[in-house]
Amino acid sequence: MKTVQDTKKILEEFKKICEACGIKLTYQRLEIYRVLLEARDHPSAEDIFARVQERVPTISLDTVYRTLATFEKFGLIRKIYSLDEKARFDPNVSHHYHLVCTKCHKITDFEWPEVDNLPLLPAIQEWGEVQDRYLELRGVC
């Protein structure tokens, strides 16, 4: 669980990255990212909109969608798809995997260093260049 200090540090880093990428950091964009940081459930755009709207009543769903697309384009967040086929968003862009509950659709992050360190199979190496590894385990929580 993130502490207030962790959140502040992450937000400061986020601001620096936005500046370096030329992303104008508006209050609305900052609140969208803050909601993502506070979320523990990999929220959908609609979920994010509802939560941000509590703080910024004038925000539109379109603004949330466009902001999420911008954040994803610059690698600030990751889009993942859940069992209900809704795009969900993850502010944790470090290497990790997901556990997905097939009953409630909850998505939980986990790390698995042993898998990270496995060599690729020869057939995969011959196929081409692997740029990312993604693993999703499904079951019932």
mmCIF file of N, CA and C in Angstrom:
data_model
loop_
_atom_site.group_PDB
_atom_site.id
_atom_site.type_symbol
_atom_site.label_atom_id
_atom_site.label_comp_id
_atom_site.label_asym_id
_atom_site.label_seq_id
_atom_site.Cartn_x
_atom_site.Cartn_y
_atom_site.Cartn_z
ATOM 1 N N MET A 1 0.838 -1.184 0.000
ATOM 2 C CA MET A 1 0.000 0.000 0.000
ATOM 3 C C MET A 1 0.883 1.248 0.000
ATOM 4 N N LYS A 2 0.507 2.212 -0.833
ATOM 5 C CA LYS A 2 1.296 3.436 -0.945
ATOM 6 C C LYS A 2 1.024 4.368 0.227
ATOM 7 N N THR A 3 2.091 4.973 0.743
ATOM 8 C CA THR A 3 1.944 5.988 1.777
ATOM 9 C C THR A 3 1.740 7.338 1.106
ATOM 10 N N VAL A 4 1.391 8.339 1.887
ATOM 11 C CA VAL A 4 1.233 9.698 1.363
ATOM 12 C C VAL A 4 2.549 10.166 0.753
ATOM 13 N N GLN A 5 3.662 9.844 1.408
ATOM 14 C CA GLN A 5 4.984 10.227 0.891
ATOM 15 C C GLN A 5 5.274 9.537 -0.436
ATOM 16 N N ASP A 6 4.910 8.254 -0.538
ATOM 17 C CA ASP A 6 5.101 7.527 -1.799
ATOM 18 C C ASP A 6 4.329 8.203 -2.923
ATOM 19 N N THR A 7 3.072 8.533 -2.643
ATOM 20 C CA THR A 7 2.224 9.180 -3.642
ATOM 21 C C THR A 7 2.803 10.518 -4.062
ATOM 22 N N LYS A 8 3.265 11.306 -3.101
ATOM 23 C CA LYS A 8 3.864 12.611 -3.423
ATOM 24 C C LYS A 8 5.096 12.437 -4.308
ATOM 25 N N LYS A 9 5.924 11.466 -3.970
ATOM 26 C CA LYS A 9 7.143 11.210 -4.746
ATOM 27 C C LYS A 9 6.792 10.779 -6.175
ATOM 28 N N ILE A 10 5.822 9.890 -6.306
ATOM 29 C CA ILE A 10 5.396 9.417 -7.626
ATOM 30 C C ILE A 10 4.816 10.569 -8.440
ATOM 31 N N LEU A 11 4.017 11.424 -7.798
ATOM 32 C CA LEU A 11 3.433 12.572 -8.501
ATOM 33 C C LEU A 11 4.507 13.546 -8.967
ATOM 34 N N GLU A 12 5.529 13.758 -8.155
ATOM 35 C CA GLU A 12 6.626 14.648 -8.564
ATOM 36 C C GLU A 12 7.364 14.074 -9.768
ATOM 37 N N GLU A 13 7.603 12.780 -9.750
ATOM 38 C CA GLU A 13 8.256 12.117 -10.884
ATOM 39 C C GLU A 13 7.367 12.203 -12.125
ATOM 40 N N PHE A 14 6.077 12.002 -11.930
ATOM 41 C CA PHE A 14 5.104 12.099 -13.020
ATOM 42 C C PHE A 14 5.143 13.489 -13.656
ATOM 43 N N LYS A 15 5.190 14.519 -12.829
ATOM 44 C CA LYS A 15 5.250 15.901 -13.333
ATOM 45 C C LYS A 15 6.505 16.119 -14.176
ATOM 46 N N LYS A 16 7.632 15.586 -13.711
ATOM 47 C CA LYS A 16 8.896 15.728 -14.456
ATOM 48 C C LYS A 16 8.821 15.025 -15.811
ATOM 49 N N ILE A 17 8.245 13.832 -15.819
ATOM 50 C CA ILE A 17 8.125 13.079 -17.068
ATOM 51 C C ILE A 17 7.202 13.809 -18.039
ATOM 52 N N CYS A 18 6.088 14.328 -17.532
ATOM 53 C CA CYS A 18 5.160 15.080 -18.386
ATOM 54 C C CYS A 18 5.864 16.275 -19.014
ATOM 55 N N GLU A 19 6.620 16.986 -18.200
ATOM 56 C CA GLU A 19 7.352 18.156 -18.700
ATOM 57 C C GLU A 19 8.350 17.740 -19.783
ATOM 58 N N ALA A 20 9.075 16.655 -19.534
ATOM 59 C CA ALA A 20 10.068 16.175 -20.501
ATOM 60 C C ALA A 20 9.417 15.712 -21.807
ATOM 61 N N CYS A 21 8.190 15.197 -21.719
ATOM 62 C CA CYS A 21 7.479 14.713 -22.908
ATOM 63 C C CYS A 21 6.684 15.815 -23.599
ATOM 64 N N GLY A 22 6.648 16.987 -22.990
ATOM 65 C CA GLY A 22 5.884 18.089 -23.572
ATOM 66 C C GLY A 22 4.391 17.993 -23.323
ATOM 67 N N ILE A 23 3.999 17.256 -22.290
ATOM 68 C CA ILE A 23 2.586 17.132 -21.940
ATOM 69 C C ILE A 23 2.221 18.276 -20.999
ATOM 70 N N LYS A 24 1.258 19.088 -21.409
ATOM 71 C CA LYS A 24 0.799 20.177 -20.550
ATOM 72 C C LYS A 24 0.065 19.558 -19.365
ATOM 73 N N LEU A 25 0.530 19.846 -18.176
ATOM 74 C CA LEU A 25 -0.038 19.219 -16.987
ATOM 75 C C LEU A 25 -1.130 20.102 -16.398
ATOM 76 N N THR A 26 -2.357 19.834 -16.798
ATOM 77 C CA THR A 26 -3.503 20.586 -16.290
ATOM 78 C C THR A 26 -3.959 19.976 -14.970
ATOM 79 N N TYR A 27 -4.794 20.715 -14.264
ATOM 80 C CA TYR A 27 -5.361 20.212 -13.009
ATOM 81 C C TYR A 27 -6.148 18.924 -13.269
ATOM 82 N N GLN A 28 -6.906 18.889 -14.374
ATOM 83 C CA GLN A 28 -7.700 17.705 -14.691
ATOM 84 C C GLN A 28 -6.805 16.488 -14.934
ATOM 85 N N ARG A 29 -5.735 16.668 -15.681
ATOM 86 C CA ARG A 29 -4.822 15.551 -15.949
ATOM 87 C C ARG A 29 -4.167 15.053 -14.662
ATOM 88 N N LEU A 30 -3.791 15.981 -13.816
ATOM 89 C CA LEU A 30 -3.174 15.607 -12.547
ATOM 90 C C LEU A 30 -4.155 14.818 -11.677
ATOM 91 N N GLU A 31 -5.409 15.240 -11.660
ATOM 92 C CA GLU A 31 -6.420 14.530 -10.865
ATOM 93 C C GLU A 31 -6.706 13.145 -11.434
ATOM 94 N N ILE A 32 -6.698 13.017 -12.749
ATOM 95 C CA ILE A 32 -6.897 11.702 -13.368
ATOM 96 C C ILE A 32 -5.765 10.765 -12.950
ATOM 97 N N TYR A 33 -4.537 11.257 -12.991
ATOM 98 C CA TYR A 33 -3.407 10.421 -12.594
ATOM 99 C C TYR A 33 -3.457 10.118 -11.093
ATOM 100 N N ARG A 34 -3.841 11.105 -10.302
ATOM 101 C CA ARG A 34 -3.935 10.899 -8.851
ATOM 102 C C ARG A 34 -4.967 9.806 -8.531
ATOM 103 N N VAL A 35 -6.112 9.837 -9.215
ATOM 104 C CA VAL A 35 -7.137 8.811 -9.010
ATOM 105 C C VAL A 35 -6.584 7.430 -9.367
ATOM 106 N N LEU A 36 -5.838 7.350 -10.458
ATOM 107 C CA LEU A 36 -5.223 6.078 -10.836
ATOM 108 C C LEU A 36 -4.247 5.590 -9.771
ATOM 109 N N LEU A 37 -3.446 6.503 -9.253
ATOM 110 C CA LEU A 37 -2.478 6.127 -8.210
ATOM 111 C C LEU A 37 -3.171 5.608 -6.957
ATOM 112 N N GLU A 38 -4.282 6.226 -6.612
ATOM 113 C CA GLU A 38 -5.007 5.841 -5.395
ATOM 114 C C GLU A 38 -5.811 4.558 -5.577
ATOM 115 N N ALA A 39 -6.114 4.216 -6.821
ATOM 116 C CA ALA A 39 -6.944 3.044 -7.105
ATOM 117 C C ALA A 39 -6.185 1.759 -6.819
ATOM 118 N N ARG A 40 -6.920 0.787 -6.349
ATOM 119 C CA ARG A 40 -6.320 -0.528 -6.121
ATOM 120 C C ARG A 40 -6.985 -1.575 -7.005
ATOM 121 N N ASP A 41 -7.840 -1.105 -7.917
ATOM 122 C CA ASP A 41 -8.676 -2.032 -8.673
ATOM 123 C C ASP A 41 -8.512 -1.975 -10.187
ATOM 124 N N HIS A 42 -7.468 -1.325 -10.700
ATOM 125 C CA HIS A 42 -7.283 -1.213 -12.144
ATOM 126 C C HIS A 42 -8.582 -0.713 -12.785
ATOM 127 N N PRO A 43 -8.946 0.530 -12.526
ATOM 128 C CA PRO A 43 -10.252 1.042 -12.951
ATOM 129 C C PRO A 43 -10.380 1.237 -14.457
ATOM 130 N N SER A 44 -11.632 1.205 -14.918
ATOM 131 C CA SER A 44 -11.940 1.517 -16.312
ATOM 132 C C SER A 44 -12.007 3.037 -16.455
ATOM 133 N N ALA A 45 -12.103 3.517 -17.689
ATOM 134 C CA ALA A 45 -12.217 4.959 -17.924
ATOM 135 C C ALA A 45 -13.466 5.510 -17.239
ATOM 136 N N GLU A 46 -14.545 4.742 -17.271
ATOM 137 C CA GLU A 46 -15.791 5.182 -16.640
ATOM 138 C C GLU A 46 -15.635 5.278 -15.123
ATOM 139 N N ASP A 47 -14.927 4.315 -14.536
ATOM 140 C CA ASP A 47 -14.665 4.356 -13.091
ATOM 141 C C ASP A 47 -13.829 5.583 -12.740
ATOM 142 N N ILE A 48 -12.807 5.833 -13.530
ATOM 143 C CA ILE A 48 -11.927 6.983 -13.297
ATOM 144 C C ILE A 48 -12.725 8.268 -13.416
ATOM 145 N N PHE A 49 -13.563 8.349 -14.445
ATOM 146 C CA PHE A 49 -14.407 9.526 -14.649
ATOM 147 C C PHE A 49 -15.267 9.797 -13.415
ATOM 148 N N ALA A 50 -15.930 8.765 -12.899
ATOM 149 C CA ALA A 50 -16.804 8.936 -11.731
ATOM 150 C C ALA A 50 -16.015 9.422 -10.516
ATOM 151 N N ARG A 51 -14.831 8.893 -10.328
ATOM 152 C CA ARG A 51 -14.021 9.282 -9.167
ATOM 153 C C ARG A 51 -13.457 10.693 -9.318
ATOM 154 N N VAL A 52 -13.005 11.035 -10.519
ATOM 155 C CA VAL A 52 -12.460 12.379 -10.747
ATOM 156 C C VAL A 52 -13.575 13.408 -10.660
ATOM 157 N N GLN A 53 -14.756 13.045 -11.118
ATOM 158 C CA GLN A 53 -15.888 13.975 -11.120
ATOM 159 C C GLN A 53 -16.245 14.434 -9.703
ATOM 160 N N GLU A 54 -15.947 13.629 -8.700
ATOM 161 C CA GLU A 54 -16.176 14.039 -7.308
ATOM 162 C C GLU A 54 -15.295 15.225 -6.941
ATOM 163 N N ARG A 55 -14.109 15.299 -7.524
ATOM 164 C CA ARG A 55 -13.159 16.379 -7.240
ATOM 165 C C ARG A 55 -13.253 17.505 -8.264
ATOM 166 N N VAL A 56 -13.555 17.116 -9.506
ATOM 167 C CA VAL A 56 -13.613 18.081 -10.613
ATOM 168 C C VAL A 56 -14.963 17.881 -11.323
ATOM 169 N N PRO A 57 -16.032 18.483 -10.799
ATOM 170 C CA PRO A 57 -17.378 18.240 -11.337
ATOM 171 C C PRO A 57 -17.557 18.596 -12.813
ATOM 172 N N THR A 58 -16.719 19.470 -13.338
ATOM 173 C CA THR A 58 -16.879 19.913 -14.727
ATOM 174 C C THR A 58 -16.162 19.026 -15.741
ATOM 175 N N ILE A 59 -15.452 18.018 -15.285
ATOM 176 C CA ILE A 59 -14.693 17.168 -16.210
ATOM 177 C C ILE A 59 -15.651 16.344 -17.075
ATOM 178 N N SER A 60 -15.247 16.066 -18.310
ATOM 179 C CA SER A 60 -16.074 15.249 -19.203
ATOM 180 C C SER A 60 -15.438 13.868 -19.377
ATOM 181 N N LEU A 61 -16.268 12.912 -19.751
ATOM 182 C CA LEU A 61 -15.767 11.561 -20.006
ATOM 183 C C LEU A 61 -14.788 11.585 -21.177
ATOM 184 N N ASP A 62 -15.059 12.426 -22.170
ATOM 185 C CA ASP A 62 -14.158 12.561 -23.314
ATOM 186 C C ASP A 62 -12.764 13.008 -22.868
ATOM 187 N N THR A 63 -12.706 13.948 -21.932
ATOM 188 C CA THR A 63 -11.411 14.415 -21.407
ATOM 189 C C THR A 63 -10.666 13.268 -20.740
ATOM 190 N N VAL A 64 -11.388 12.446 -20.001
ATOM 191 C CA VAL A 64 -10.763 11.295 -19.339
ATOM 192 C C VAL A 64 -10.206 10.335 -20.389
ATOM 193 N N TYR A 65 -10.997 10.008 -21.405
ATOM 194 C CA TYR A 65 -10.531 9.106 -22.465
ATOM 195 C C TYR A 65 -9.296 9.660 -23.168
ATOM 196 N N ARG A 66 -9.330 10.931 -23.546
ATOM 197 C CA ARG A 66 -8.199 11.532 -24.256
ATOM 198 C C ARG A 66 -6.955 11.583 -23.376
ATOM 199 N N THR A 67 -7.146 11.893 -22.101
ATOM 200 C CA THR A 67 -6.012 11.956 -21.171
ATOM 201 C C THR A 67 -5.392 10.578 -20.979
ATOM 202 N N LEU A 68 -6.222 9.563 -20.810
ATOM 203 C CA LEU A 68 -5.706 8.203 -20.652
ATOM 204 C C LEU A 68 -4.941 7.770 -21.900
ATOM 205 N N ALA A 69 -5.452 8.121 -23.074
ATOM 206 C CA ALA A 69 -4.753 7.784 -24.324
ATOM 207 C C ALA A 69 -3.395 8.477 -24.389
ATOM 208 N N THR A 70 -3.341 9.729 -23.957
ATOM 209 C CA THR A 70 -2.069 10.465 -23.935
ATOM 210 C C THR A 70 -1.097 9.824 -22.957
ATOM 211 N N PHE A 71 -1.573 9.522 -21.763
ATOM 212 C CA PHE A 71 -0.710 8.892 -20.760
ATOM 213 C C PHE A 71 -0.179 7.551 -21.267
ATOM 214 N N GLU A 72 -1.042 6.780 -21.919
ATOM 215 C CA GLU A 72 -0.610 5.479 -22.434
ATOM 216 C C GLU A 72 0.421 5.657 -23.552
ATOM 217 N N LYS A 73 0.180 6.607 -24.432
ATOM 218 C CA LYS A 73 1.092 6.871 -25.553
ATOM 219 C C LYS A 73 2.511 7.149 -25.067
ATOM 220 N N PHE A 74 2.631 7.859 -23.944
ATOM 221 C CA PHE A 74 3.946 8.217 -23.419
ATOM 222 C C PHE A 74 4.460 7.232 -22.364
ATOM 223 N N GLY A 75 3.764 6.108 -22.194
ATOM 224 C CA GLY A 75 4.229 5.067 -21.282
ATOM 225 C C GLY A 75 4.058 5.390 -19.813
ATOM 226 N N LEU A 76 3.149 6.314 -19.494
ATOM 227 C CA LEU A 76 2.925 6.693 -18.101
ATOM 228 C C LEU A 76 1.954 5.755 -17.398
ATOM 229 N N ILE A 77 1.123 5.083 -18.181
ATOM 230 C CA ILE A 77 0.187 4.086 -17.661
ATOM 231 C C ILE A 77 0.150 2.935 -18.654
ATOM 232 N N ARG A 78 -0.475 1.851 -18.240
ATOM 233 C CA ARG A 78 -0.619 0.694 -19.113
ATOM 234 C C ARG A 78 -2.099 0.344 -19.229
ATOM 235 N N LYS A 79 -2.528 0.061 -20.450
ATOM 236 C CA LYS A 79 -3.907 -0.379 -20.671
ATOM 237 C C LYS A 79 -3.914 -1.900 -20.625
ATOM 238 N N ILE A 80 -4.851 -2.446 -19.867
ATOM 239 C CA ILE A 80 -5.006 -3.899 -19.805
ATOM 240 C C ILE A 80 -6.479 -4.218 -20.048
ATOM 241 N N TYR A 81 -6.743 -5.405 -20.515
ATOM 242 C CA TYR A 81 -8.122 -5.796 -20.800
ATOM 243 C C TYR A 81 -8.549 -6.865 -19.808
ATOM 244 N N SER A 82 -9.740 -6.684 -19.267
ATOM 245 C CA SER A 82 -10.245 -7.630 -18.281
ATOM 246 C C SER A 82 -11.202 -8.610 -18.954
ATOM 247 N N LEU A 83 -11.735 -9.517 -18.175
ATOM 248 C CA LEU A 83 -12.633 -10.536 -18.707
ATOM 249 C C LEU A 83 -13.914 -9.939 -19.279
ATOM 250 N N ASP A 84 -14.328 -8.785 -18.761
ATOM 251 C CA ASP A 84 -15.548 -8.159 -19.280
ATOM 252 C C ASP A 84 -15.251 -7.323 -20.524
ATOM 253 N N GLU A 85 -14.027 -7.459 -21.048
ATOM 254 C CA GLU A 85 -13.563 -6.800 -22.268
ATOM 255 C C GLU A 85 -13.487 -5.283 -22.163
ATOM 256 N N LYS A 86 -13.598 -4.753 -20.962
ATOM 257 C CA LYS A 86 -13.410 -3.319 -20.755
ATOM 258 C C LYS A 86 -11.927 -3.047 -20.594
ATOM 259 N N ALA A 87 -11.487 -1.964 -21.195
ATOM 260 C CA ALA A 87 -10.102 -1.556 -20.967
ATOM 261 C C ALA A 87 -9.997 -1.052 -19.539
ATOM 262 N N ARG A 88 -8.965 -1.482 -18.870
ATOM 263 C CA ARG A 88 -8.681 -1.007 -17.518
ATOM 264 C C ARG A 88 -7.293 -0.399 -17.543
ATOM 265 N N PHE A 89 -6.994 0.397 -16.539
ATOM 266 C CA PHE A 89 -5.748 1.149 -16.574
ATOM 267 C C PHE A 89 -4.934 0.916 -15.316
ATOM 268 N N ASP A 90 -3.626 0.828 -15.523
ATOM 269 C CA ASP A 90 -2.685 0.508 -14.456
ATOM 270 C C ASP A 90 -1.572 1.555 -14.456
ATOM 271 N N PRO A 91 -1.415 2.290 -13.348
ATOM 272 C CA PRO A 91 -0.334 3.275 -13.290
ATOM 273 C C PRO A 91 1.027 2.640 -13.027
ATOM 274 N N ASN A 92 1.024 1.363 -12.678
ATOM 275 C CA ASN A 92 2.269 0.649 -12.401
ATOM 276 C C ASN A 92 2.835 0.139 -13.726
ATOM 277 N N VAL A 93 3.790 0.872 -14.271
ATOM 278 C CA VAL A 93 4.375 0.475 -15.557
ATOM 279 C C VAL A 93 5.649 -0.347 -15.385
ATOM 280 N N SER A 94 6.024 -0.612 -14.126
ATOM 281 C CA SER A 94 7.168 -1.495 -13.905
ATOM 282 C C SER A 94 6.736 -2.920 -14.258
ATOM 283 N N HIS A 95 7.717 -3.780 -14.499
ATOM 284 C CA HIS A 95 7.427 -5.141 -14.932
ATOM 285 C C HIS A 95 6.715 -5.908 -13.821
ATOM 286 N N HIS A 96 5.519 -6.396 -14.130
ATOM 287 C CA HIS A 96 4.760 -7.213 -13.191
ATOM 288 C C HIS A 96 3.698 -7.985 -13.965
ATOM 289 N N TYR A 97 3.010 -8.867 -13.270
ATOM 290 C CA TYR A 97 1.985 -9.712 -13.872
ATOM 291 C C TYR A 97 0.652 -9.476 -13.165
ATOM 292 N N HIS A 98 -0.398 -10.157 -13.662
ATOM 293 C CA HIS A 98 -1.727 -9.962 -13.091
ATOM 294 C C HIS A 98 -2.410 -11.285 -12.755
ATOM 295 N N LEU A 99 -3.112 -11.271 -11.621
ATOM 296 C CA LEU A 99 -4.040 -12.335 -11.246
ATOM 297 C C LEU A 99 -5.428 -11.775 -11.535
ATOM 298 N N VAL A 100 -6.262 -12.536 -12.232
ATOM 299 C CA VAL A 100 -7.599 -12.058 -12.582
ATOM 300 C C VAL A 100 -8.630 -13.035 -12.043
ATOM 301 N N CYS A 101 -9.565 -12.517 -11.257
ATOM 302 C CA CYS A 101 -10.647 -13.346 -10.731
ATOM 303 C C CYS A 101 -11.724 -13.475 -11.810
ATOM 304 N N THR A 102 -12.057 -14.712 -12.172
ATOM 305 C CA THR A 102 -13.051 -14.943 -13.219
ATOM 306 C C THR A 102 -14.476 -14.732 -12.713
ATOM 307 N N LYS A 103 -14.617 -14.560 -11.407
ATOM 308 C CA LYS A 103 -15.953 -14.352 -10.835
ATOM 309 C C LYS A 103 -16.258 -12.860 -10.665
ATOM 310 N N CYS A 104 -15.377 -12.145 -9.983
ATOM 311 C CA CYS A 104 -15.635 -10.723 -9.698
ATOM 312 C C CYS A 104 -14.846 -9.778 -10.604
ATOM 313 N N HIS A 105 -13.930 -10.328 -11.402
ATOM 314 C CA HIS A 105 -13.091 -9.588 -12.359
ATOM 315 C C HIS A 105 -12.039 -8.704 -11.701
ATOM 316 N N LYS A 106 -11.790 -8.909 -10.422
ATOM 317 C CA LYS A 106 -10.739 -8.151 -9.739
ATOM 318 C C LYS A 106 -9.383 -8.517 -10.342
ATOM 319 N N ILE A 107 -8.537 -7.504 -10.517
ATOM 320 C CA ILE A 107 -7.193 -7.704 -11.057
ATOM 321 C C ILE A 107 -6.186 -7.336 -9.975
ATOM 322 N N THR A 108 -5.263 -8.244 -9.693
ATOM 323 C CA THR A 108 -4.263 -8.027 -8.655
ATOM 324 C C THR A 108 -2.871 -8.145 -9.263
ATOM 325 N N ASP A 109 -2.005 -7.195 -8.936
ATOM 326 C CA ASP A 109 -0.620 -7.220 -9.409
ATOM 327 C C ASP A 109 0.206 -8.216 -8.599
ATOM 328 N N PHE A 110 1.171 -8.851 -9.257
ATOM 329 C CA PHE A 110 2.157 -9.650 -8.535
ATOM 330 C C PHE A 110 3.445 -9.694 -9.342
ATOM 331 N N GLU A 111 4.534 -9.966 -8.659
ATOM 332 C CA GLU A 111 5.838 -10.112 -9.304
ATOM 333 C C GLU A 111 6.258 -11.569 -9.204
ATOM 334 N N TRP A 112 7.018 -12.023 -10.184
ATOM 335 C CA TRP A 112 7.475 -13.410 -10.211
ATOM 336 C C TRP A 112 8.864 -13.442 -10.829
ATOM 337 N N PRO A 113 9.888 -13.110 -10.035
ATOM 338 C CA PRO A 113 11.256 -13.017 -10.549
ATOM 339 C C PRO A 113 11.754 -14.305 -11.205
ATOM 340 N N GLU A 114 11.302 -15.458 -10.705
ATOM 341 C CA GLU A 114 11.755 -16.729 -11.282
ATOM 342 C C GLU A 114 11.331 -16.836 -12.752
ATOM 343 N N VAL A 115 10.149 -16.367 -13.067
ATOM 344 C CA VAL A 115 9.672 -16.390 -14.455
ATOM 345 C C VAL A 115 10.437 -15.359 -15.277
ATOM 346 N N ASP A 116 10.685 -14.203 -14.685
ATOM 347 C CA ASP A 116 11.425 -13.147 -15.388
ATOM 348 C C ASP A 116 12.800 -13.634 -15.839
ATOM 349 N N ASN A 117 13.406 -14.511 -15.041
ATOM 350 C CA ASN A 117 14.770 -14.963 -15.316
ATOM 351 C C ASN A 117 14.849 -16.213 -16.192
ATOM 352 N N LEU A 118 13.705 -16.757 -16.586
ATOM 353 C CA LEU A 118 13.718 -17.936 -17.451
ATOM 354 C C LEU A 118 14.216 -17.556 -18.840
ATOM 355 N N PRO A 119 15.089 -18.386 -19.410
ATOM 356 C CA PRO A 119 15.516 -18.103 -20.791
ATOM 357 C C PRO A 119 14.355 -18.390 -21.747
ATOM 358 N N LEU A 120 14.322 -17.668 -22.841
ATOM 359 C CA LEU A 120 13.291 -17.906 -23.848
ATOM 360 C C LEU A 120 13.576 -19.214 -24.576
ATOM 361 N N LEU A 121 12.531 -19.888 -24.986
ATOM 362 C CA LEU A 121 12.682 -21.123 -25.746
ATOM 363 C C LEU A 121 13.354 -20.822 -27.082
ATOM 364 N N PRO A 122 14.138 -21.768 -27.613
ATOM 365 C CA PRO A 122 14.817 -21.536 -28.897
ATOM 366 C C PRO A 122 13.857 -21.108 -30.014
ATOM 367 N N ALA A 123 12.682 -21.718 -30.068
ATOM 368 C CA ALA A 123 11.714 -21.365 -31.124
ATOM 369 C C ALA A 123 11.298 -19.897 -31.020
ATOM 370 N N ILE A 124 11.198 -19.395 -29.808
ATOM 371 C CA ILE A 124 10.835 -17.986 -29.615
ATOM 372 C C ILE A 124 11.996 -17.092 -30.024
ATOM 373 N N GLN A 125 13.207 -17.488 -29.659
ATOM 374 C CA GLN A 125 14.388 -16.706 -30.037
ATOM 375 C C GLN A 125 14.529 -16.632 -31.554
ATOM 376 N N GLU A 126 14.206 -17.733 -32.235
ATOM 377 C CA GLU A 126 14.284 -17.764 -33.698
ATOM 378 C C GLU A 126 13.171 -16.939 -34.335
ATOM 379 N N TRP A 127 12.059 -16.838 -33.645
ATOM 380 C CA TRP A 127 10.899 -16.097 -34.162
ATOM 381 C C TRP A 127 11.222 -14.636 -34.396
ATOM 382 N N GLY A 128 11.916 -14.021 -33.431
ATOM 383 C CA GLY A 128 12.221 -12.599 -33.542
ATOM 384 C C GLY A 128 12.555 -12.017 -32.181
ATOM 385 N N GLU A 129 12.403 -10.721 -32.057
ATOM 386 C CA GLU A 129 12.758 -10.020 -30.819
ATOM 387 C C GLU A 129 11.540 -9.886 -29.903
ATOM 388 N N VAL A 130 11.644 -10.411 -28.699
ATOM 389 C CA VAL A 130 10.592 -10.256 -27.694
ATOM 390 C C VAL A 130 10.837 -8.936 -26.983
ATOM 391 N N GLN A 131 9.841 -8.080 -26.983
ATOM 392 C CA GLN A 131 9.996 -6.758 -26.385
ATOM 393 C C GLN A 131 9.383 -6.648 -24.999
ATOM 394 N N ASP A 132 8.483 -7.560 -24.668
ATOM 395 C CA ASP A 132 7.841 -7.506 -23.357
ATOM 396 C C ASP A 132 7.290 -8.886 -23.036
ATOM 397 N N ARG A 133 7.186 -9.165 -21.760
ATOM 398 C CA ARG A 133 6.560 -10.406 -21.307
ATOM 399 C C ARG A 133 5.319 -10.019 -20.520
ATOM 400 N N TYR A 134 4.228 -10.710 -20.803
ATOM 401 C CA TYR A 134 2.982 -10.439 -20.088
ATOM 402 C C TYR A 134 2.390 -11.766 -19.671
ATOM 403 N N LEU A 135 2.048 -11.864 -18.406
ATOM 404 C CA LEU A 135 1.472 -13.097 -17.891
ATOM 405 C C LEU A 135 0.242 -12.745 -17.081
ATOM 406 N N GLU A 136 -0.824 -13.479 -17.345
ATOM 407 C CA GLU A 136 -2.068 -13.263 -16.612
ATOM 408 C C GLU A 136 -2.540 -14.623 -16.126
ATOM 409 N N LEU A 137 -2.708 -14.760 -14.841
ATOM 410 C CA LEU A 137 -3.236 -15.991 -14.265
ATOM 411 C C LEU A 137 -4.685 -15.748 -13.893
ATOM 412 N N ARG A 138 -5.548 -16.706 -14.224
ATOM 413 C CA ARG A 138 -6.977 -16.553 -13.942
ATOM 414 C C ARG A 138 -7.437 -17.625 -12.974
ATOM 415 N N GLY A 139 -8.352 -17.232 -12.106
ATOM 416 C CA GLY A 139 -8.909 -18.141 -11.123
ATOM 417 C C GLY A 139 -9.975 -17.401 -10.330
ATOM 418 N N VAL A 140 -10.338 -17.938 -9.183
ATOM 419 C CA VAL A 140 -11.366 -17.322 -8.346
ATOM 420 C C VAL A 140 -10.742 -16.906 -7.025
ATOM 421 N N CYS A 141 -10.945 -15.633 -6.662
ATOM 422 C CA CYS A 141 -10.377 -15.150 -5.394
ATOM 423 C C CYS A 141 -11.307 -15.450 -4.223
#
